Amino acid sequence: MGGDNKYLGYIYIAPYVAGLLIFTAFPFIASFYLSFTDYDLLSTPKWVGLENYQKLFTRDRTFERSLSVTLIYVFMTVPIKLAFALLIAVILNYRLKAINLFRTAYYVPSILGGSIAIAVLWRYIFAESGLVNMLLGVFGIEPINWFGDPQNALFTITLLRCWQFGSAMVIFLAALQSVDKSLYEAAAIDGASQWQIFRHITLPLITPVIFFNLIMQTVQAFQEFNGPYIITEGGPLKSTYLLPLYIYDKAFKSFDMGYASAIAWVLFVIIMVLTLVAFWSSKKWVYYAGDKRS
Amino acid sequence: MKRLQKNITILLAATALASTAAVSHAAELRMSWWGGDSRHKATQEALKVCGEKHGHTIKPEFTGWSGHLEKVTTQIAGGTEADIMQINWPWLPLFSFTGDGFANLYDYKDIIELDNWTPEQLSAGEMNGKLNGLPVSTTGRVYMFNKTTFEKAGLDVPTTWAEVIAAAPVFKEKLGEDYYPFDASTLNAVMLVSNIATQKTGKDLIDPETMTVAWSADELADAIGFYQTLVDQGVIQSWKAGAAEGNMALHENPKWSRGQLAGSYEWDSTYFKYSDPLEEGNELVPVGILKVDGAQTEGVYRKASMTFAISRNSDNPQAAAQILNCLLNEPEGIAAMATARGLPASRAASEQLIEAGAIKPILKQANDIIMASTGPAVSPFNEHPDVRTVFLDALEMFAYGQIDAETAAQEIVDGVNDALEDYKS
């Protein structure tokens, strides 16, 4: 590239860079500054130093509750979702009749999953008079209070997230299909069972993809909002009150944008630390092509 | 007759010309509001009519109730709010505690016919002596019962709490265990407890002079105890049972449609929202405010339902005032808007709609109950988000058996006082 076209590349990337700066970088930096202020959205932010953070960690019981609910939600959702996505991907990797139809069908919930409509549908399915209790009734099981019982509500929200396993599944499927078939043939000739083949060939070869899905799903789970907001609005007894809901309420209902920014930054740090831990641990369990480790 | 018609025509033309004279240029305006489909259609039609009359164009921006506060907040924070806004009455102190958050409508008294409101109504829209919002209608909470369900149980529609409580065992016996004469979960439980405490004390939750809770913790605990009595006697389903449907509004609840939940405490203006989903043949009737023993007042929760405000950043505040006046006071705007926002507070609008038979009798009946009932003035801070959250959270913990009534009451008193701390002058 030279002459008149030497700036062409910059022009091509300009829209993305502009979007990144305006819609990501600026709010990112601004929220960091605001987390040290008392800001009600309508008047000038007032610098309060570490007060918001002090209040968060010493006097805010709602934050404490919301953080623990969020962590439980993430640690419940991510493993279940990944395991389920991998299981379905393995099944769909077989040459079955109408396999493409099944692949599409399993992916559909992921396209719809984040939508408000599906959250509303979920609410109807698990309502006291909903489909699930109706089916349980067929087997003589008493209706379960899915949303009204704090013990069940988070689990019900978790199921919605797990049901949206399609995108992780598609990535797993692509990884499974890229595994060298000659390895399977060699293992079969040596008399390896299906489980041994999966455990010692498939699984190690797709660890980069497991790692990728783990990071992505963890980050997304920490940011879950639609499901609990629509289905339970964080209740009962704040048992589904995830941190993003608390941030939203503080920012737009209590007009406490400074405090909401502080919570958002705590959430960011938690996600970052967990991601770093995952990266650090990946050296021990993720295998890349050409890796010399045994 | 022809002379009368001619005179009216001249009068209308003169009114239009007089108000247009103050604003000679055609302005481009925006108006935002929340509501349902019927309100959206009526308001768009009214904006079209008023825009054509005064030579302005008005771009509508409408949403449902959910999320509208957040939208308006973001717009006001960014200075991009619409010229004319539908602002919920309790939001006035949030956006304009000093009275400077919106345009002062007293500055446009030559354009807006303010004599259509009583001084009491106008004072409800004032912040710090400045008229920030014009009350569109006056609303209040009214008790409503499903007459058909009561008849099926062989009972008349109740007019006292004693009758409601006595209905519970009859419902269970004649209709089934899952039938309740009344419903009060989440926010409605808060409103019910507030009503009981107001009746017993004769005071609103918030003392406007001191900006602190006017009830003692014992008085509030007593009202919470009444709520628990209703649960224990099978008058209302427990909070936990109500939550089994998820975050579902009462009017969307199949139990309400079927008449299994046979009563509620709702805004009078939302009568049709609750009567429409009922299964065919069911009739919903509003009754006078139910009183507890020892009540000093009916404790009616009456307020301006919503207001129209003009942005302080509007480039065309006079044009906005013209449109606002047209929507609320001029025949064309009134006819188009009709009762899309309940019974109008503007005298001109009310008279025109009554004469035209556009106000449904049942809506008028519900509103008459509100207007005739007694109670202390209601502070807009009752609906401050933090006040609501504190009240709701403590009551929920009580309802789930996590804390007793006394602890819940103390938590509410302390929490509300904390929330009001910033608003003390």
PDB file of C-alpha atoms in Angstrom, chain B residues 111-366:
ATOM      1  CA  ILE B 111     -50.909  30.629  26.580  1.00  0.00           C
ATOM      2  CA  ILE B 112     -52.077  27.891  28.968  1.00  0.00           C
ATOM      3  CA  GLU B 113     -55.537  28.405  30.450  1.00  0.00           C
ATOM      4  CA  LEU B 114     -54.575  27.603  34.031  1.00  0.00           C
ATOM      5  CA  ASP B 115     -57.977  28.610  35.421  1.00  0.00           C
ATOM      6  CA  ASN B 116     -59.201  25.155  34.367  1.00  0.00           C
ATOM      7  CA  TRP B 117     -57.440  23.730  37.438  1.00  0.00           C
ATOM      8  CA  THR B 118     -58.178  24.455  41.084  1.00  0.00           C
ATOM      9  CA  PRO B 119     -55.380  26.019  43.172  1.00  0.00           C
ATOM     10  CA  GLU B 120     -55.101  22.693  45.031  1.00  0.00           C
ATOM     11  CA  GLN B 121     -54.588  20.807  41.767  1.00  0.00           C
ATOM     12  CA  LEU B 122     -51.984  23.304  40.558  1.00  0.00           C
ATOM     13  CA  SER B 123     -50.110  23.142  43.850  1.00  0.00           C
ATOM     14  CA  ALA B 124     -49.731  19.377  43.320  1.00  0.00           C
ATOM     15  CA  GLY B 125     -47.693  20.172  40.208  1.00  0.00           C
ATOM     16  CA  GLU B 126     -45.571  22.818  41.905  1.00  0.00           C
ATOM     17  CA  MET B 127     -42.016  22.353  43.083  1.00  0.00           C
ATOM     18  CA  ASN B 128     -40.607  25.156  45.152  1.00  0.00           C
ATOM     19  CA  GLY B 129     -43.413  27.486  44.004  1.00  0.00           C
ATOM     20  CA  LYS B 130     -42.790  26.817  40.311  1.00  0.00           C
ATOM     21  CA  LEU B 131     -45.385  25.007  38.244  1.00  0.00           C
ATOM     22  CA  ASN B 132     -43.366  22.118  36.837  1.00  0.00           C
ATOM     23  CA  GLY B 133     -46.166  19.800  35.828  1.00  0.00           C
ATOM     24  CA  LEU B 134     -49.804  20.271  34.893  1.00  0.00           C
ATOM     25  CA  PRO B 135     -51.957  17.544  36.431  1.00  0.00           C
ATOM     26  CA  VAL B 136     -53.588  15.572  33.647  1.00  0.00           C
ATOM     27  CA  SER B 137     -55.958  13.698  35.918  1.00  0.00           C
ATOM     28  CA  THR B 138     -56.523  12.908  39.567  1.00  0.00           C
ATOM     29  CA  THR B 139     -56.385   9.291  40.557  1.00  0.00           C
ATOM     30  CA  GLY B 140     -56.376   7.174  43.662  1.00  0.00           C
ATOM     31  CA  ARG B 141     -56.421   3.626  44.948  1.00  0.00           C
ATOM     32  CA  VAL B 142     -59.850   2.065  45.156  1.00  0.00           C
ATOM     33  CA  TYR B 143     -61.021  -1.369  46.313  1.00  0.00           C
ATOM     34  CA  MET B 144     -62.545  -3.437  43.522  1.00  0.00           C
ATOM     35  CA  PHE B 145     -64.307  -6.789  43.802  1.00  0.00           C
ATOM     36  CA  ASN B 146     -65.412  -9.445  41.367  1.00  0.00           C
ATOM     37  CA  LYS B 147     -69.155  -9.316  41.978  1.00  0.00           C
ATOM     38  CA  THR B 148     -69.746 -12.525  40.036  1.00  0.00           C
ATOM     39  CA  THR B 149     -67.430 -14.609  42.229  1.00  0.00           C
ATOM     40  CA  PHE B 150     -69.057 -13.246  45.369  1.00  0.00           C
ATOM     41  CA  GLU B 151     -72.476 -14.083  43.946  1.00  0.00           C
ATOM     42  CA  LYS B 152     -71.336 -17.622  43.182  1.00  0.00           C
ATOM     43  CA  ALA B 153     -70.441 -17.920  46.867  1.00  0.00           C
ATOM     44  CA  GLY B 154     -73.876 -16.574  47.757  1.00  0.00           C
ATOM     45  CA  LEU B 155     -72.480 -13.313  49.079  1.00  0.00           C
ATOM     46  CA  ASP B 156     -72.963  -9.623  48.364  1.00  0.00           C
ATOM     47  CA  VAL B 157     -70.047  -7.465  47.378  1.00  0.00           C
ATOM     48  CA  PRO B 158     -68.336  -6.539  50.677  1.00  0.00           C
ATOM     49  CA  THR B 159     -68.247  -2.990  51.956  1.00  0.00           C
ATOM     50  CA  THR B 160     -66.325  -3.582  55.187  1.00  0.00           C
ATOM     51  CA  TRP B 161     -63.210  -5.540  56.136  1.00  0.00           C
ATOM     52  CA  ALA B 162     -65.345  -7.675  58.439  1.00  0.00           C
ATOM     53  CA  GLU B 163     -67.388  -8.807  55.427  1.00  0.00           C
ATOM     54  CA  VAL B 164     -64.249  -9.523  53.401  1.00  0.00           C
ATOM     55  CA  ILE B 165     -62.778 -11.605  56.223  1.00  0.00           C
ATOM     56  CA  ALA B 166     -66.071 -13.432  56.721  1.00  0.00           C
ATOM     57  CA  ALA B 167     -66.167 -14.243  53.003  1.00  0.00           C
ATOM     58  CA  ALA B 168     -62.924 -16.258  53.110  1.00  0.00           C
ATOM     59  CA  PRO B 169     -64.286 -19.479  54.717  1.00  0.00           C
ATOM     60  CA  VAL B 170     -67.394 -19.294  52.549  1.00  0.00           C
ATOM     61  CA  PHE B 171     -65.214 -19.065  49.438  1.00  0.00           C
ATOM     62  CA  LYS B 172     -63.200 -22.122  50.511  1.00  0.00           C
ATOM     63  CA  GLU B 173     -66.309 -24.102  51.289  1.00  0.00           C
ATOM     64  CA  LYS B 174     -68.431 -23.212  48.267  1.00  0.00           C
ATOM     65  CA  LEU B 175     -65.891 -22.452  45.547  1.00  0.00           C
ATOM     66  CA  GLY B 176     -62.686 -24.224  46.511  1.00  0.00           C
ATOM     67  CA  GLU B 177     -59.519 -23.894  48.581  1.00  0.00           C
ATOM     68  CA  ASP B 178     -57.804 -21.841  45.894  1.00  0.00           C
ATOM     69  CA  TYR B 179     -60.406 -19.038  45.945  1.00  0.00           C
ATOM     70  CA  TYR B 180     -59.611 -15.813  47.772  1.00  0.00           C
ATOM     71  CA  PRO B 181     -61.865 -12.786  48.285  1.00  0.00           C
ATOM     72  CA  PHE B 182     -58.932 -10.405  47.895  1.00  0.00           C
ATOM     73  CA  ASP B 183     -55.361 -10.187  46.622  1.00  0.00           C
ATOM     74  CA  ALA B 184     -52.458  -8.145  47.938  1.00  0.00           C
ATOM     75  CA  SER B 185     -48.953  -9.169  46.953  1.00  0.00           C
ATOM     76  CA  THR B 186     -45.756  -7.173  46.492  1.00  0.00           C
ATOM     77  CA  LEU B 187     -46.584  -3.519  45.781  1.00  0.00           C
ATOM     78  CA  ASN B 188     -50.269  -3.980  46.565  1.00  0.00           C
ATOM     79  CA  ALA B 189     -49.330  -5.367  49.967  1.00  0.00           C
ATOM     80  CA  VAL B 190     -47.335  -2.188  50.587  1.00  0.00           C
ATOM     81  CA  MET B 191     -50.290  -0.059  49.491  1.00  0.00           C
ATOM     82  CA  LEU B 192     -52.658  -2.047  51.700  1.00  0.00           C
ATOM     83  CA  VAL B 193     -50.438  -1.766  54.783  1.00  0.00           C
ATOM     84  CA  SER B 194     -50.021   1.964  54.067  1.00  0.00           C
ATOM     85  CA  ASN B 195     -53.775   2.412  53.808  1.00  0.00           C
ATOM     86  CA  ILE B 196     -54.339   0.660  57.129  1.00  0.00           C
ATOM     87  CA  ALA B 197     -51.625   2.676  58.898  1.00  0.00           C
ATOM     88  CA  THR B 198     -52.979   5.924  57.430  1.00  0.00           C
ATOM     89  CA  GLN B 199     -56.494   5.054  58.587  1.00  0.00           C
ATOM     90  CA  LYS B 200     -55.325   4.279  62.122  1.00  0.00           C
ATOM     91  CA  THR B 201     -53.034   7.292  62.508  1.00  0.00           C
ATOM     92  CA  GLY B 202     -54.776   9.832  60.289  1.00  0.00           C
ATOM     93  CA  LYS B 203     -51.334  10.596  58.865  1.00  0.00           C
ATOM     94  CA  ASP B 204     -49.514   9.958  55.594  1.00  0.00           C
ATOM     95  CA  LEU B 205     -46.320   7.878  55.716  1.00  0.00           C
ATOM     96  CA  ILE B 206     -44.187  10.979  55.353  1.00  0.00           C
ATOM     97  CA  ASP B 207     -44.469  14.169  57.366  1.00  0.00           C
ATOM     98  CA  PRO B 208     -43.792  16.909  54.776  1.00  0.00           C
ATOM     99  CA  GLU B 209     -42.586  19.353  57.426  1.00  0.00           C
ATOM    100  CA  THR B 210     -39.845  17.193  58.876  1.00  0.00           C
ATOM    101  CA  MET B 211     -39.356  14.844  55.905  1.00  0.00           C
ATOM    102  CA  THR B 212     -39.383  11.878  58.250  1.00  0.00           C
ATOM    103  CA  VAL B 213     -41.729   8.929  58.747  1.00  0.00           C
ATOM    104  CA  ALA B 214     -44.900  10.139  60.453  1.00  0.00           C
ATOM    105  CA  TRP B 215     -45.887   6.731  61.852  1.00  0.00           C
ATOM    106  CA  SER B 216     -44.273   5.158  64.855  1.00  0.00           C
ATOM    107  CA  ALA B 217     -42.799   1.690  64.444  1.00  0.00           C
ATOM    108  CA  ASP B 218     -45.572   0.309  66.677  1.00  0.00           C
ATOM    109  CA  GLU B 219     -48.292   1.853  64.522  1.00  0.00           C
ATOM    110  CA  LEU B 220     -46.718   0.401  61.413  1.00  0.00           C
ATOM    111  CA  ALA B 221     -46.247  -3.001  63.064  1.00  0.00           C
ATOM    112  CA  ASP B 222     -49.953  -2.945  63.867  1.00  0.00           C
ATOM    113  CA  ALA B 223     -50.806  -2.404  60.183  1.00  0.00           C
ATOM    114  CA  ILE B 224     -48.418  -5.171  59.161  1.00  0.00           C
ATOM    115  CA  GLY B 225     -50.171  -7.392  61.683  1.00  0.00           C
ATOM    116  CA  PHE B 226     -53.465  -6.696  59.925  1.00  0.00           C
ATOM    117  CA  TYR B 227     -51.934  -7.848  56.637  1.00  0.00           C
ATOM    118  CA  GLN B 228     -50.841 -11.086  58.344  1.00  0.00           C
ATOM    119  CA  THR B 229     -54.349 -11.559  59.730  1.00  0.00           C
ATOM    120  CA  LEU B 230     -55.673 -11.489  56.174  1.00  0.00           C
ATOM    121  CA  VAL B 231     -53.159 -14.177  55.168  1.00  0.00           C
ATOM    122  CA  ASP B 232     -53.887 -16.315  58.223  1.00  0.00           C
ATOM    123  CA  GLN B 233     -57.641 -16.141  57.667  1.00  0.00           C
ATOM    124  CA  GLY B 234     -57.323 -17.145  54.018  1.00  0.00           C
ATOM    125  CA  VAL B 235     -58.540 -13.763  52.763  1.00  0.00           C
ATOM    126  CA  ILE B 236     -55.445 -13.265  50.638  1.00  0.00           C
ATOM    127  CA  GLN B 237     -52.923 -15.787  49.415  1.00  0.00           C
ATOM    128  CA  SER B 238     -49.486 -15.650  50.990  1.00  0.00           C
ATOM    129  CA  TRP B 239     -46.713 -13.646  49.357  1.00  0.00           C
ATOM    130  CA  LYS B 240     -44.910 -16.873  48.544  1.00  0.00           C
ATOM    131  CA  ALA B 241     -47.971 -18.374  46.855  1.00  0.00           C
ATOM    132  CA  GLY B 242     -48.464 -15.180  44.861  1.00  0.00           C
ATOM    133  CA  ALA B 243     -44.827 -15.243  43.749  1.00  0.00           C
ATOM    134  CA  ALA B 244     -45.352 -18.723  42.271  1.00  0.00           C
ATOM    135  CA  GLU B 245     -46.520 -17.054  39.058  1.00  0.00           C
ATOM    136  CA  GLY B 246     -43.227 -15.165  38.749  1.00  0.00           C
ATOM    137  CA  ASN B 247     -43.055 -11.464  38.043  1.00  0.00           C
ATOM    138  CA  MET B 248     -46.569 -11.450  36.604  1.00  0.00           C
ATOM    139  CA  ALA B 249     -48.967  -8.513  36.854  1.00  0.00           C
ATOM    140  CA  LEU B 250     -52.287  -9.296  38.494  1.00  0.00           C
ATOM    141  CA  HIS B 251     -54.321  -8.533  35.370  1.00  0.00           C
ATOM    142  CA  GLU B 252     -52.221 -11.088  33.441  1.00  0.00           C
ATOM    143  CA  ASN B 253     -52.714 -13.746  36.103  1.00  0.00           C
ATOM    144  CA  PRO B 254     -55.110 -16.548  35.076  1.00  0.00           C
ATOM    145  CA  LYS B 255     -56.365 -16.731  38.679  1.00  0.00           C
ATOM    146  CA  TRP B 256     -57.563 -13.154  38.362  1.00  0.00           C
ATOM    147  CA  SER B 257     -59.197 -13.805  34.979  1.00  0.00           C
ATOM    148  CA  ARG B 258     -61.035 -16.836  36.369  1.00  0.00           C
ATOM    149  CA  GLY B 259     -62.225 -14.927  39.422  1.00  0.00           C
ATOM    150  CA  GLN B 260     -60.248 -17.042  41.908  1.00  0.00           C
ATOM    151  CA  LEU B 261     -58.696 -13.846  43.226  1.00  0.00           C
ATOM    152  CA  ALA B 262     -61.840 -11.815  43.673  1.00  0.00           C
ATOM    153  CA  GLY B 263     -60.662  -8.405  44.771  1.00  0.00           C
ATOM    154  CA  SER B 264     -57.828  -5.930  44.635  1.00  0.00           C
ATOM    155  CA  TYR B 265     -56.784  -2.403  45.577  1.00  0.00           C
ATOM    156  CA  GLU B 266     -55.952  -0.562  42.358  1.00  0.00           C
ATOM    157  CA  TRP B 267     -55.848   2.859  40.715  1.00  0.00           C
ATOM    158  CA  ASP B 268     -59.353   3.919  39.728  1.00  0.00           C
ATOM    159  CA  SER B 269     -58.105   4.930  36.281  1.00  0.00           C
ATOM    160  CA  THR B 270     -56.953   1.351  35.650  1.00  0.00           C
ATOM    161  CA  TYR B 271     -60.438  -0.111  36.121  1.00  0.00           C
ATOM    162  CA  PHE B 272     -60.658  -1.458  32.565  1.00  0.00           C
ATOM    163  CA  LYS B 273     -57.156  -2.880  32.745  1.00  0.00           C
ATOM    164  CA  TYR B 274     -58.486  -5.212  35.442  1.00  0.00           C
ATOM    165  CA  SER B 275     -62.030  -5.718  34.204  1.00  0.00           C
ATOM    166  CA  ASP B 276     -61.136  -6.470  30.566  1.00  0.00           C
ATOM    167  CA  PRO B 277     -59.170  -9.708  31.229  1.00  0.00           C
ATOM    168  CA  LEU B 278     -61.958 -11.205  33.365  1.00  0.00           C
ATOM    169  CA  GLU B 279     -63.688 -14.193  31.836  1.00  0.00           C
ATOM    170  CA  GLU B 280     -66.975 -13.449  30.162  1.00  0.00           C
ATOM    171  CA  GLY B 281     -69.825 -12.846  32.562  1.00  0.00           C
ATOM    172  CA  ASN B 282     -67.606 -11.612  35.402  1.00  0.00           C
ATOM    173  CA  GLU B 283     -68.306  -8.128  36.696  1.00  0.00           C
ATOM    174  CA  LEU B 284     -65.826  -5.969  38.573  1.00  0.00           C
ATOM    175  CA  VAL B 285     -67.241  -3.301  40.868  1.00  0.00           C
ATOM    176  CA  PRO B 286     -65.463  -0.527  42.769  1.00  0.00           C
ATOM    177  CA  VAL B 287     -66.560  -0.034  46.381  1.00  0.00           C
ATOM    178  CA  GLY B 288     -65.990   2.679  48.957  1.00  0.00           C
ATOM    179  CA  ILE B 289     -62.701   2.601  50.856  1.00  0.00           C
ATOM    180  CA  LEU B 290     -62.791  -0.311  53.345  1.00  0.00           C
ATOM    181  CA  LYS B 291     -62.093   0.854  56.889  1.00  0.00           C
ATOM    182  CA  VAL B 292     -60.516  -0.928  59.842  1.00  0.00           C
ATOM    183  CA  ASP B 293     -61.788  -0.604  63.386  1.00  0.00           C
ATOM    184  CA  GLY B 294     -60.626   2.589  65.023  1.00  0.00           C
ATOM    185  CA  ALA B 295     -59.943   4.340  61.728  1.00  0.00           C
ATOM    186  CA  GLN B 296     -59.575   8.105  62.001  1.00  0.00           C
ATOM    187  CA  THR B 297     -59.930   8.601  58.264  1.00  0.00           C
ATOM    188  CA  GLU B 298     -60.504   6.597  55.102  1.00  0.00           C
ATOM    189  CA  GLY B 299     -56.852   7.292  54.290  1.00  0.00           C
ATOM    190  CA  VAL B 300     -57.508   7.611  50.582  1.00  0.00           C
ATOM    191  CA  TYR B 301     -54.339   7.522  48.490  1.00  0.00           C
ATOM    192  CA  ARG B 302     -55.260  10.308  46.087  1.00  0.00           C
ATOM    193  CA  LYS B 303     -52.826  12.138  43.852  1.00  0.00           C
ATOM    194  CA  ALA B 304     -52.286  13.714  40.478  1.00  0.00           C
ATOM    195  CA  SER B 305     -51.984  10.616  38.334  1.00  0.00           C
ATOM    196  CA  MET B 306     -49.512  12.159  35.976  1.00  0.00           C
ATOM    197  CA  THR B 307     -48.502  15.573  34.759  1.00  0.00           C
ATOM    198  CA  PHE B 308     -47.448  17.199  31.509  1.00  0.00           C
ATOM    199  CA  ALA B 309     -44.193  19.115  31.746  1.00  0.00           C
ATOM    200  CA  ILE B 310     -42.189  21.222  29.331  1.00  0.00           C
ATOM    201  CA  SER B 311     -38.446  20.740  29.076  1.00  0.00           C
ATOM    202  CA  ARG B 312     -36.300  23.523  30.455  1.00  0.00           C
ATOM    203  CA  ASN B 313     -34.053  22.939  27.434  1.00  0.00           C
ATOM    204  CA  SER B 314     -36.809  23.313  24.854  1.00  0.00           C
ATOM    205  CA  ASP B 315     -35.967  25.652  21.967  1.00  0.00           C
ATOM    206  CA  ASN B 316     -39.659  26.370  21.521  1.00  0.00           C
ATOM    207  CA  PRO B 317     -41.256  26.500  24.964  1.00  0.00           C
ATOM    208  CA  GLN B 318     -44.058  28.781  23.799  1.00  0.00           C
ATOM    209  CA  ALA B 319     -44.994  26.451  20.958  1.00  0.00           C
ATOM    210  CA  ALA B 320     -44.842  23.553  23.427  1.00  0.00           C
ATOM    211  CA  ALA B 321     -47.145  25.482  25.762  1.00  0.00           C
ATOM    212  CA  GLN B 322     -49.589  25.986  22.884  1.00  0.00           C
ATOM    213  CA  ILE B 323     -49.694  22.277  22.161  1.00  0.00           C
ATOM    214  CA  LEU B 324     -49.984  21.441  25.842  1.00  0.00           C
ATOM    215  CA  ASN B 325     -52.923  23.822  26.158  1.00  0.00           C
ATOM    216  CA  CYS B 326     -54.541  22.304  23.078  1.00  0.00           C
ATOM    217  CA  LEU B 327     -54.197  18.768  24.432  1.00  0.00           C
ATOM    218  CA  LEU B 328     -55.715  19.636  27.785  1.00  0.00           C
ATOM    219  CA  ASN B 329     -58.045  22.591  27.249  1.00  0.00           C
ATOM    220  CA  GLU B 330     -59.048  23.025  23.614  1.00  0.00           C
ATOM    221  CA  PRO B 331     -62.044  21.169  22.161  1.00  0.00           C
ATOM    222  CA  GLU B 332     -60.123  19.441  19.370  1.00  0.00           C
ATOM    223  CA  GLY B 333     -57.399  18.111  21.662  1.00  0.00           C
ATOM    224  CA  ILE B 334     -59.862  17.087  24.373  1.00  0.00           C
ATOM    225  CA  ALA B 335     -62.032  15.188  21.890  1.00  0.00           C
ATOM    226  CA  ALA B 336     -59.042  13.315  20.497  1.00  0.00           C
ATOM    227  CA  MET B 337     -57.468  12.498  23.871  1.00  0.00           C
ATOM    228  CA  ALA B 338     -60.789  11.646  25.544  1.00  0.00           C
ATOM    229  CA  THR B 339     -60.168   9.450  28.631  1.00  0.00           C
ATOM    230  CA  ALA B 340     -56.879   7.963  27.441  1.00  0.00           C
ATOM    231  CA  ARG B 341     -55.345   9.224  30.697  1.00  0.00           C
ATOM    232  CA  GLY B 342     -58.321   8.740  32.999  1.00  0.00           C
ATOM    233  CA  LEU B 343     -60.815  11.423  33.906  1.00  0.00           C
ATOM    234  CA  PRO B 344     -59.270  14.757  32.979  1.00  0.00           C
ATOM    235  CA  ALA B 345     -58.358  17.192  35.731  1.00  0.00           C
ATOM    236  CA  SER B 346     -58.927  20.157  33.432  1.00  0.00           C
ATOM    237  CA  ARG B 347     -62.423  21.538  34.021  1.00  0.00           C
ATOM    238  CA  ALA B 348     -62.895  22.339  30.321  1.00  0.00           C
ATOM    239  CA  ALA B 349     -61.974  18.779  29.341  1.00  0.00           C
ATOM    240  CA  SER B 350     -64.117  17.202  32.025  1.00  0.00           C
ATOM    241  CA  GLU B 351     -67.191  19.244  31.073  1.00  0.00           C
ATOM    242  CA  GLN B 352     -66.778  18.593  27.363  1.00  0.00           C
ATOM    243  CA  LEU B 353     -66.369  14.825  27.821  1.00  0.00           C
ATOM    244  CA  ILE B 354     -69.283  14.513  30.265  1.00  0.00           C
ATOM    245  CA  GLU B 355     -71.513  16.453  27.853  1.00  0.00           C
ATOM    246  CA  ALA B 356     -70.421  14.229  24.996  1.00  0.00           C
ATOM    247  CA  GLY B 357     -71.066  11.093  27.047  1.00  0.00           C
ATOM    248  CA  ALA B 358     -67.470  10.027  26.510  1.00  0.00           C
ATOM    249  CA  ILE B 359     -66.844   9.094  30.132  1.00  0.00           C
ATOM    250  CA  LYS B 360     -67.968   5.599  31.032  1.00  0.00           C
ATOM    251  CA  PRO B 361     -70.201   5.594  34.143  1.00  0.00           C
ATOM    252  CA  ILE B 362     -68.194   2.894  35.945  1.00  0.00           C
ATOM    253  CA  LEU B 363     -64.994   4.938  35.560  1.00  0.00           C
ATOM    254  CA  LYS B 364     -66.810   7.978  36.916  1.00  0.00           C
ATOM    255  CA  GLN B 365     -68.160   5.880  39.781  1.00  0.00           C
ATOM    256  CA  ALA B 366     -64.649   4.724  40.733  1.00  0.00           C
TER     257      ALA B 366
END
